[in-house]
CSV table of C-alpha atoms in Angstrom, one decimal:
chain,number,residue,atom,x,y,z
A,1182,UNK,CA,39.9,19.9,39.5
A,1183,UNK,CA,40.1,16.1,39.4
A,1184,UNK,CA,40.5,14.6,35.8
A,1185,UNK,CA,37.5,12.9,34.3
A,1186,UNK,CA,40.2,10.5,32.3
A,1187,UNK,CA,39.6,7.4,34.1
A,1188,UNK,CA,43.3,6.5,32.8
A,1189,UNK,CA,44.9,9.5,34.4
A,1190,UNK,CA,42.4,8.9,37.7
A,1191,UNK,CA,43.7,5.3,37.9
A,1192,UNK,CA,47.8,6.5,37.4
A,1193,UNK,CA,47.3,9.0,40.2
A,1194,UNK,CA,45.4,6.5,42.9
A,1195,UNK,CA,48.1,4.1,42.1
A,1196,UNK,CA,50.5,6.3,42.7
A,1197,UNK,CA,49.1,7.4,46.1
A,1198,UNK,CA,48.8,4.0,47.0
A,1199,UNK,CA,52.2,2.9,46.2
A,1200,UNK,CA,53.8,5.6,47.7
A,1201,UNK,CA,51.7,5.2,51.0
A,1202,UNK,CA,53.4,1.5,50.8
A,1203,UNK,CA,56.6,3.2,50.5
A,1204,UNK,CA,56.2,5.4,53.0
A,1205,UNK,CA,55.2,2.6,55.9
A,1206,UNK,CA,58.3,0.3,54.7
A,1207,UNK,CA,60.4,3.6,55.2
A,1208,UNK,CA,58.5,4.5,58.7
A,1209,UNK,CA,59.2,1.0,59.7
A,1210,UNK,CA,63.1,0.8,58.8
A,1211,UNK,CA,63.2,4.3,60.8
A,1212,UNK,CA,61.3,3.1,63.5
A,1213,UNK,CA,63.3,-0.1,64.2
A,1214,UNK,CA,66.9,1.9,64.0
A,1215,UNK,CA,65.4,4.5,66.5
A,1216,UNK,CA,63.6,2.2,68.6
A,1217,UNK,CA,66.2,1.3,71.5
A,1218,UNK,CA,66.6,5.0,72.2
A,1219,UNK,CA,62.8,5.6,72.2
A,1220,UNK,CA,60.6,2.6,73.2
A,1221,UNK,CA,57.5,4.4,72.1
A,1222,UNK,CA,58.7,3.6,68.7
A,1223,UNK,CA,57.5,0.3,69.1
A,1224,UNK,CA,54.0,1.2,68.4
A,1225,UNK,CA,55.1,3.2,65.2
A,1226,UNK,CA,57.0,0.4,64.2
A,1227,UNK,CA,54.2,-2.3,64.8
A,1228,UNK,CA,52.0,0.1,62.8
A,1229,UNK,CA,54.2,0.6,59.9
A,1230,UNK,CA,54.9,-3.4,59.6
A,1231,UNK,CA,51.4,-4.2,59.8
A,1232,UNK,CA,50.6,-1.5,57.1
A,1233,UNK,CA,53.0,-2.7,54.7
A,1234,UNK,CA,51.4,-6.5,55.3
A,1235,UNK,CA,47.9,-5.2,54.5
A,1236,UNK,CA,49.3,-3.1,51.6
A,1237,UNK,CA,51.3,-5.8,50.0
A,1238,UNK,CA,48.3,-8.2,50.6
A,1239,UNK,CA,46.0,-5.9,48.7
A,1240,UNK,CA,48.2,-5.0,46.0
A,1241,UNK,CA,48.7,-8.9,45.1
A,1242,UNK,CA,45.0,-9.2,45.2
A,1243,UNK,CA,44.4,-6.2,43.3
A,1244,UNK,CA,47.2,-7.2,40.8
A,1245,UNK,CA,46.0,-10.8,40.5
A,1246,UNK,CA,42.6,-9.8,38.8
A,1247,UNK,CA,44.3,-8.1,35.9
A,1248,UNK,CA,47.8,-9.8,35.6
A,1249,UNK,CA,50.2,-11.9,37.3
A,1250,UNK,CA,52.3,-10.1,39.7
A,1251,UNK,CA,55.5,-9.5,39.1
A,1252,UNK,CA,55.0,-11.5,35.9
A,1253,UNK,CA,55.5,-15.0,38.2
A,1254,UNK,CA,52.6,-17.5,36.7
A,1255,UNK,CA,51.2,-17.8,40.4
A,1256,UNK,CA,48.4,-19.9,40.6
A,1257,UNK,CA,44.5,-18.2,40.3
A,1258,UNK,CA,46.2,-15.0,39.4
A,1259,UNK,CA,45.5,-13.1,36.0
A,1260,UNK,CA,41.9,-14.2,36.7
A,1261,UNK,CA,40.1,-11.4,34.3
A,1262,UNK,CA,42.7,-12.2,30.9
A,1263,UNK,CA,42.2,-16.3,31.5
A,1264,UNK,CA,38.5,-16.0,31.8
A,1265,UNK,CA,37.9,-13.5,29.0
A,1266,UNK,CA,35.3,-15.7,27.3
A,1267,UNK,CA,33.2,-16.5,30.5
A,1268,UNK,CA,33.1,-13.1,31.5
A,1269,UNK,CA,31.7,-11.7,28.3
A,1270,UNK,CA,29.2,-14.4,28.2
A,1271,UNK,CA,28.4,-13.3,31.9
A,1272,UNK,CA,27.7,-9.9,31.4
A,1273,UNK,CA,25.9,-10.5,28.2
A,1274,UNK,CA,23.5,-12.3,30.3
A,1275,UNK,CA,23.6,-10.1,33.4
A,1276,UNK,CA,22.6,-7.2,30.8
A,1277,UNK,CA,19.7,-9.6,29.3
A,1278,UNK,CA,18.3,-10.6,32.4
A,1279,UNK,CA,18.6,-7.7,34.8
A,1280,UNK,CA,18.7,-4.5,32.4
A,1281,UNK,CA,17.0,-5.3,29.2
A,1282,UNK,CA,13.8,-6.5,30.6
A,1283,UNK,CA,9.9,-5.5,30.1
A,1284,UNK,CA,9.6,-4.3,33.7
A,1285,UNK,CA,12.8,-2.4,33.8
A,1286,UNK,CA,12.4,-0.8,30.1
A,1287,UNK,CA,8.8,0.3,30.8
A,1288,UNK,CA,9.7,1.6,34.3
A,1289,UNK,CA,12.4,3.8,32.6
A,1290,UNK,CA,10.3,5.1,30.2
A,1291,UNK,CA,7.5,6.0,32.6
A,1292,UNK,CA,7.7,9.5,33.2
A,1293,UNK,CA,9.2,10.3,30.1
A,1294,UNK,CA,6.7,12.6,28.0
A,1295,UNK,CA,8.4,11.5,24.5
A,1296,UNK,CA,5.8,13.1,22.7
A,1297,UNK,CA,6.0,16.3,24.5
A,1298,UNK,CA,9.8,16.2,23.7
A,1299,UNK,CA,9.4,15.7,19.9
A,1300,UNK,CA,6.8,18.4,19.7
A,1301,UNK,CA,8.9,20.7,21.4
A,1302,UNK,CA,11.8,19.9,19.5
A,1303,UNK,CA,9.8,20.0,16.4
A,1304,UNK,CA,8.5,23.3,17.1
A,1305,UNK,CA,12.0,25.0,16.6
A,1306,UNK,CA,11.9,26.7,13.2
A,1307,UNK,CA,15.4,25.1,12.3
A,1308,UNK,CA,14.4,21.8,13.3
A,1309,UNK,CA,11.3,21.5,11.4
A,1310,UNK,CA,12.9,23.2,8.7
A,1311,UNK,CA,15.5,20.6,8.8
A,1312,UNK,CA,13.2,17.9,8.9
A,1313,UNK,CA,10.8,19.6,6.0
A,1314,UNK,CA,13.9,20.0,3.8
A,1315,UNK,CA,14.6,16.0,4.7
A,1316,UNK,CA,10.9,14.9,3.5
A,1317,UNK,CA,10.6,17.0,0.5
A,1318,UNK,CA,14.7,15.6,-0.2
A,1319,UNK,CA,13.1,12.4,-0.6
A,1320,UNK,CA,10.7,13.0,-3.4
A,1321,UNK,CA,13.2,12.9,-6.6
A,1322,UNK,CA,14.5,9.6,-5.3
A,1323,UNK,CA,11.4,8.2,-5.0
A,1324,UNK,CA,9.6,10.0,-8.0
A,1325,UNK,CA,13.0,8.7,-10.3
A,1326,UNK,CA,12.4,5.2,-9.2
A,1327,UNK,CA,8.9,5.1,-10.8
A,1328,UNK,CA,8.4,5.4,-14.4
A,1329,UNK,CA,4.9,7.1,-15.8
A,1330,UNK,CA,3.8,3.9,-17.4
A,1331,UNK,CA,4.5,1.8,-14.4
A,1332,UNK,CA,2.3,4.3,-12.3
A,1333,UNK,CA,-0.3,4.1,-14.8
A,1334,UNK,CA,-0.5,0.3,-14.3
A,1335,UNK,CA,-0.1,0.6,-10.9
A,1336,UNK,CA,-3.0,2.9,-10.4
A,1337,UNK,CA,-5.0,0.8,-12.6
A,1338,UNK,CA,-4.4,-2.2,-11.0
A,1339,UNK,CA,-4.8,-0.7,-7.7
A,1340,UNK,CA,-8.4,0.8,-8.4
A,1341,UNK,CA,-9.3,-2.6,-10.2
A,1342,UNK,CA,-8.0,-5.0,-7.4
A,1343,UNK,CA,-9.6,-2.4,-4.5
A,1344,UNK,CA,-13.3,-2.4,-6.6
A,1345,UNK,CA,-13.2,-6.4,-6.9
A,1346,UNK,CA,-15.2,-7.0,-3.7
A,1347,UNK,CA,-17.2,-3.8,-3.9
A,1348,UNK,CA,-20.8,-4.0,-5.0
A,1349,UNK,CA,-20.9,-1.4,-7.6
A,1350,UNK,CA,-24.7,-1.1,-8.3
A,1351,UNK,CA,-26.0,-1.0,-4.9
A,1352,UNK,CA,-23.4,1.6,-3.9
A,1353,UNK,CA,-24.4,3.8,-6.7
A,1354,UNK,CA,-28.0,3.3,-5.6
A,1355,UNK,CA,-26.9,4.4,-2.0
A,1356,UNK,CA,-25.5,7.4,-3.2
A,1357,UNK,CA,-28.4,8.3,-5.3
A,1358,UNK,CA,-30.4,7.5,-2.4
A,1359,UNK,CA,-28.5,10.0,-0.5
A,1360,UNK,CA,-28.8,12.7,-3.2
A,1361,UNK,CA,-32.7,12.3,-3.4
A,1362,UNK,CA,-32.9,12.3,0.4
A,1363,UNK,CA,-31.2,16.0,0.3
A,1364,UNK,CA,-32.9,16.9,-3.0
A,1365,UNK,CA,-29.4,17.6,-4.2
A,1366,UNK,CA,-30.8,15.6,-7.6
A,1367,UNK,CA,-33.1,18.4,-8.3
A,1368,UNK,CA,-30.5,20.7,-7.6
A,1369,UNK,CA,-28.2,18.8,-10.2
A,1370,UNK,CA,-31.0,19.4,-12.7
A,1371,UNK,CA,-31.5,22.6,-12.4
A,1372,UNK,CA,-27.7,23.0,-12.5
A,1373,UNK,CA,-27.8,21.1,-15.8
A,1374,UNK,CA,-30.6,22.8,-17.1
A,1375,UNK,CA,-29.1,26.4,-16.5
A,1376,UNK,CA,-26.0,25.1,-18.4
A,1377,UNK,CA,-27.9,23.7,-21.3
A,1378,UNK,CA,-29.8,27.1,-21.2
A,1379,UNK,CA,-26.5,29.1,-21.2
A,1380,UNK,CA,-25.0,27.2,-24.1
A,1381,UNK,CA,-27.9,27.8,-26.4
A,1382,UNK,CA,-28.1,31.3,-25.7
A,1383,UNK,CA,-24.4,31.5,-26.3
A,1384,UNK,CA,-24.8,29.8,-29.3
A,1385,UNK,CA,-27.8,31.0,-30.9
A,1386,UNK,CA,-25.6,32.3,-34.1
A,1387,UNK,CA,-23.7,29.1,-34.6
A,1388,UNK,CA,-27.5,27.4,-34.4
A,1389,UNK,CA,-28.6,29.6,-37.1
A,1390,UNK,CA,-25.8,28.9,-39.4
A,1391,UNK,CA,-26.0,25.2,-38.7
A,1392,UNK,CA,-29.7,25.6,-39.6
A,1393,UNK,CA,-29.1,27.4,-42.9
A,1394,UNK,CA,-26.9,25.2,-44.1
A,1395,UNK,CA,-28.6,22.1,-43.8
A,1396,UNK,CA,-31.6,23.7,-45.5
A,1397,UNK,CA,-32.2,23.4,-49.2
A,1398,UNK,CA,-31.0,25.9,-51.2
A,1399,UNK,CA,-34.0,27.1,-52.9
A,1400,UNK,CA,-35.9,27.5,-49.4
A,1401,UNK,CA,-36.5,31.5,-48.7
A,1402,UNK,CA,-34.0,32.6,-45.8
A,1403,UNK,CA,-37.2,33.7,-44.1
A,1404,UNK,CA,-38.8,30.1,-43.7
A,1405,UNK,CA,-34.8,29.5,-42.4
A,1406,UNK,CA,-35.2,32.0,-40.0
A,1407,UNK,CA,-38.9,31.0,-38.9
A,1408,UNK,CA,-37.9,27.3,-38.3
A,1409,UNK,CA,-34.8,28.6,-36.5
A,1410,UNK,CA,-37.2,30.4,-34.3
A,1411,UNK,CA,-39.6,27.7,-33.6
A,1412,UNK,CA,-36.7,25.4,-32.9
A,1413,UNK,CA,-35.0,27.7,-30.5
A,1414,UNK,CA,-38.5,28.4,-28.7
A,1415,UNK,CA,-39.2,24.5,-28.6
A,1416,UNK,CA,-35.8,23.5,-26.9
A,1417,UNK,CA,-36.6,26.3,-24.3
A,1418,UNK,CA,-40.1,25.8,-23.6
A,1419,UNK,CA,-38.8,21.8,-22.9
A,1420,UNK,CA,-36.2,23.6,-20.6
A,1421,UNK,CA,-39.0,25.6,-19.1
A,1422,UNK,CA,-41.0,22.8,-18.7
A,1423,UNK,CA,-38.2,20.9,-17.0
A,1424,UNK,CA,-37.3,23.2,-14.4
A,1425,UNK,CA,-41.0,24.1,-13.6
A,1426,UNK,CA,-41.1,22.2,-9.9
A,1427,UNK,CA,-44.8,21.2,-10.8
A,1428,UNK,CA,-44.3,20.2,-14.3
A,1429,UNK,CA,-44.9,16.9,-15.5
A,1430,UNK,CA,-41.3,16.9,-16.6
A,1431,UNK,CA,-39.9,17.1,-13.1
A,1432,UNK,CA,-42.5,14.2,-11.7
A,1433,UNK,CA,-41.0,12.0,-14.5
A,1434,UNK,CA,-37.4,12.7,-13.6
A,1435,UNK,CA,-38.1,12.0,-10.1
A,1436,UNK,CA,-39.8,8.9,-11.0
A,1437,UNK,CA,-36.9,7.6,-13.3
A,1438,UNK,CA,-34.4,8.2,-10.5
A,1439,UNK,CA,-36.4,6.2,-8.1
A,1440,UNK,CA,-36.9,2.9,-10.5
A,1441,UNK,CA,-32.9,3.5,-11.4
A,1442,UNK,CA,-32.0,3.1,-7.5
A,1443,UNK,CA,-34.5,0.5,-6.8
A,1444,UNK,CA,-33.0,-1.6,-10.1
A,1445,UNK,CA,-29.6,-0.6,-8.8
A,1446,UNK,CA,-30.1,-2.5,-5.6
A,1447,UNK,CA,-31.7,-5.3,-6.4
A,1448,UNK,CA,-30.9,-5.8,-10.2
A,1449,UNK,CA,-27.9,-8.2,-10.6
A,1450,UNK,CA,-28.0,-7.2,-14.6
A,1451,UNK,CA,-27.2,-3.1,-13.8
A,1452,UNK,CA,-24.3,-4.8,-11.3
A,1453,UNK,CA,-22.9,-6.6,-14.3
A,1454,UNK,CA,-23.1,-3.8,-16.8
A,1455,UNK,CA,-21.3,-1.2,-14.1
A,1456,UNK,CA,-18.4,-3.6,-13.9
A,1457,UNK,CA,-17.9,-4.3,-17.2
A,1458,UNK,CA,-18.1,-0.7,-17.6
A,1459,UNK,CA,-15.7,-0.1,-15.1
A,1460,UNK,CA,-13.1,-3.0,-16.2
A,1461,UNK,CA,-13.4,-1.6,-19.9
A,1462,UNK,CA,-12.4,2.0,-18.7
A,1463,UNK,CA,-9.7,0.7,-16.4
A,1464,UNK,CA,-8.4,-1.2,-19.5
A,1465,UNK,CA,-8.8,1.0,-22.0
A,1466,UNK,CA,-5.6,2.7,-23.5
A,1467,UNK,CA,-7.3,6.3,-23.3
A,1468,UNK,CA,-7.6,5.6,-19.5
A,1469,UNK,CA,-4.3,4.7,-18.7
A,1470,UNK,CA,-3.0,7.5,-21.3
A,1471,UNK,CA,-4.8,9.9,-19.3
A,1472,UNK,CA,-3.3,8.1,-15.7
A,1473,UNK,CA,0.2,8.5,-17.4
A,1474,UNK,CA,-0.6,12.1,-18.1
A,1475,UNK,CA,-1.7,13.1,-15.0
A,1476,UNK,CA,1.2,11.1,-13.1
A,1477,UNK,CA,3.7,13.3,-15.2
A,1478,UNK,CA,2.0,16.4,-14.7
A,1479,UNK,CA,2.3,15.5,-10.8
A,1480,UNK,CA,5.7,14.4,-11.0
A,1481,UNK,CA,7.1,17.3,-12.7
A,1482,UNK,CA,5.5,19.7,-10.4
A,1483,UNK,CA,6.8,17.4,-7.4
A,1484,UNK,CA,10.1,17.6,-8.8
A,1485,UNK,CA,10.5,21.5,-9.6
A,1486,UNK,CA,9.1,21.9,-6.0
A,1487,UNK,CA,11.7,19.7,-4.4
A,1488,UNK,CA,14.5,21.3,-6.1
A,1489,UNK,CA,13.2,24.9,-5.2
A,1490,UNK,CA,14.8,25.8,-1.7
A,1491,UNK,CA,12.3,27.8,-1.3
A,1492,UNK,CA,9.3,26.3,-2.8
A,1493,UNK,CA,5.7,26.4,-1.8
A,1494,UNK,CA,5.8,22.7,-1.2
A,1495,UNK,CA,8.6,23.2,1.1
A,1496,UNK,CA,7.2,25.7,3.0
A,1497,UNK,CA,4.0,23.9,3.4
A,1498,UNK,CA,5.4,21.1,4.6
A,1499,UNK,CA,7.3,23.0,7.2
A,1500,UNK,CA,4.1,25.0,8.3
A,1501,UNK,CA,2.4,21.8,8.2
A,1502,UNK,CA,5.1,20.4,11.1
A,1503,UNK,CA,4.6,23.3,12.9
A,1504,UNK,CA,1.1,23.3,13.4
A,1505,UNK,CA,1.4,19.6,14.3
A,1506,UNK,CA,3.9,20.4,16.9
A,1507,UNK,CA,1.8,23.3,18.4
A,1508,UNK,CA,-1.4,21.3,18.5
A,1509,UNK,CA,0.4,18.1,19.8
A,1510,UNK,CA,2.1,20.1,22.6
A,1511,UNK,CA,-1.4,21.8,23.7
A,1512,UNK,CA,-3.6,18.5,23.2
A,1513,UNK,CA,-2.9,16.3,26.5
A,1514,UNK,CA,-5.1,13.6,25.3
A,1515,UNK,CA,-3.4,13.0,21.9
A,1516,UNK,CA,0.1,13.5,23.5
A,1517,UNK,CA,-1.2,11.2,26.6
A,1518,UNK,CA,-2.0,8.3,23.5
A,1519,UNK,CA,0.7,9.0,21.7
A,1520,UNK,CA,2.9,8.6,24.6
A,1521,UNK,CA,1.5,5.1,25.6
A,1522,UNK,CA,1.9,4.0,22.0
A,1523,UNK,CA,5.5,5.2,21.5
A,1524,UNK,CA,6.1,3.5,25.1
A,1525,UNK,CA,4.5,0.3,24.2
A,1526,UNK,CA,6.6,0.4,20.6
A,1527,UNK,CA,9.8,1.2,22.3
A,1528,UNK,CA,9.1,-1.5,25.1
A,1529,UNK,CA,8.6,-4.0,22.8
A,1530,UNK,CA,11.2,-3.2,20.3
A,1531,UNK,CA,14.0,-3.1,22.7
A,1532,UNK,CA,12.7,-6.4,24.4
A,1533,UNK,CA,12.1,-8.4,21.4
A,1534,UNK,CA,15.9,-7.4,20.2
A,1535,UNK,CA,17.5,-7.9,23.3
A,1536,UNK,CA,19.1,-11.0,22.3
A,1537,UNK,CA,20.7,-9.1,19.3
A,1538,UNK,CA,22.0,-6.5,21.8
A,1539,UNK,CA,23.7,-9.1,24.0
A,1540,UNK,CA,25.2,-10.7,21.0
A,1541,UNK,CA,26.7,-7.7,19.8
A,1542,UNK,CA,28.1,-7.2,23.7
A,1543,UNK,CA,29.2,-10.7,23.5
A,1544,UNK,CA,30.5,-10.4,20.1
A,1545,UNK,CA,32.5,-7.6,20.6
A,1546,UNK,CA,34.0,-9.1,24.2
A,1547,UNK,CA,35.1,-12.1,22.1
A,1548,UNK,CA,37.1,-9.9,19.6
A,1549,UNK,CA,39.3,-8.5,22.5
A,1550,UNK,CA,42.2,-10.2,23.4
A,1551,UNK,CA,43.2,-11.0,26.9
A,1552,UNK,CA,45.3,-7.6,27.5
A,1553,UNK,CA,42.6,-5.6,26.2
A,1554,UNK,CA,39.7,-6.8,28.2
A,1555,UNK,CA,42.0,-6.5,31.2
A,1556,UNK,CA,43.3,-3.0,30.2
A,1557,UNK,CA,39.6,-1.9,29.9
A,1558,UNK,CA,38.1,-3.3,32.8
A,1559,UNK,CA,41.2,-2.0,34.9
A,1560,UNK,CA,41.0,1.7,33.7
A,1561,UNK,CA,37.5,1.7,34.6
A,1562,UNK,CA,37.3,0.2,38.0
A,1563,UNK,CA,41.2,0.2,38.9
A,1564,UNK,CA,40.8,3.6,40.4
A,1565,UNK,CA,38.4,2.1,42.9
A,1566,UNK,CA,40.1,-0.9,43.7
A,1567,UNK,CA,43.5,1.1,44.7
A,1568,UNK,CA,41.6,2.8,47.1
A,1569,UNK,CA,41.4,-0.7,48.9
A,1570,UNK,CA,45.0,-1.0,48.9
A,1571,UNK,CA,45.0,2.5,50.7
A,1572,UNK,CA,42.3,1.1,53.1
A,1573,UNK,CA,44.2,-1.9,53.5
A,1574,UNK,CA,47.6,-0.2,54.3
A,1575,UNK,CA,45.8,2.1,57.0
A,1576,UNK,CA,43.5,-0.8,58.6
A,1577,UNK,CA,46.3,-3.1,58.7
A,1578,UNK,CA,48.2,-0.3,60.6
A,1579,UNK,CA,45.7,-0.2,63.2
A,1580,UNK,CA,45.6,-3.7,63.5
A,1581,UNK,CA,49.2,-3.7,64.2
A,1582,UNK,CA,48.9,-1.0,66.8
A,1583,UNK,CA,46.3,-3.3,68.8
A,1584,UNK,CA,48.0,-6.3,68.3
A,1585,UNK,CA,51.0,-5.0,69.6
A,1586,UNK,CA,49.3,-3.3,72.3
A,1587,UNK,CA,48.0,-6.3,73.5
A,1588,UNK,CA,51.3,-8.3,73.2
A,1589,UNK,CA,52.5,-6.1,75.7
A,1590,UNK,CA,49.9,-6.0,78.0
A,1591,UNK,CA,49.8,-9.9,77.9
A,1592,UNK,CA,53.9,-9.9,78.2
A,1593,UNK,CA,53.2,-7.6,81.6
A,1594,UNK,CA,51.4,-10.1,83.0
């Protein structure tokens, strides 16, 4: 089996070419010595002689590319070492204008299903597990860079900045309009009334005790009880009236909501009030403490989850990656669009940075000394050049025989 090592292959082919040249020299000497007794050996001698000339000429040409033949400083030899810098610049320019071009890169990526390859790779449990571990593993590093106070200030500042250009009053009015259109404000009112009624019923004993505590000591307990009963009945009656769909309370509630919506959408005063309320809320110490507390709780949970090898966060992340890969592989439309984006991004990224790529190539070649670049190029292409020597030897021999035959024919005439 041929060796894949280019240096080993070069040495082997070089030995063959040199051995063939030496063999032609031996054949030439033998043929010349025996030609007086065997005239037909003139053809053999002519072949060997011309083969030696062709072989030596090609040996000189091939060797002159990489070094001075026989160490002699013959002009126009050692071409590659003497022109190292120019060769490096030409190689870099060749790469830039012939390989790293938009058309070439785009054509190479045309039939590559990048999204499909990624989806199939990510569908493997070992791969999506590794990606999930990498994602979750970055959480502590990110969280440890953020202090709780910084997080509170960031969220507060982001909220304030994000709401700066938002018209709060009209937005609130639009939200209320949607709720009214769907009857959600009535359901909300009924929910509140139900909660109030339940709270009253559950705290009847507490309310009775408060009524008794605030009554004069000389007032009979029976009167306290009567007052308590009337108070509870009155409150329940109001709640019932408010819950009545056809009652006056319901109508007043609906009218008040509609008037509020109108004022929110049109009144600058309400806008100023809401904006001032938001500003005071965001800058209030209690808000900052609350945000800091929430962040600390989230941070602690994330850190604990990221440190556990079988945490729910890791398993859910892995599951999400698995679902994503499956969905991506099955959805041709999404995969096609993603492929278009990836190929466009890859093409732009490579082409825009081709000057950096060729600069690296030029820089690396510039760092090599003359002997190094000569040895590297000879190792890569030298074995093919040795075949020139072999072909030159054989072709030269054939030409020599033809010339010898022609000379015989012409000499005979």
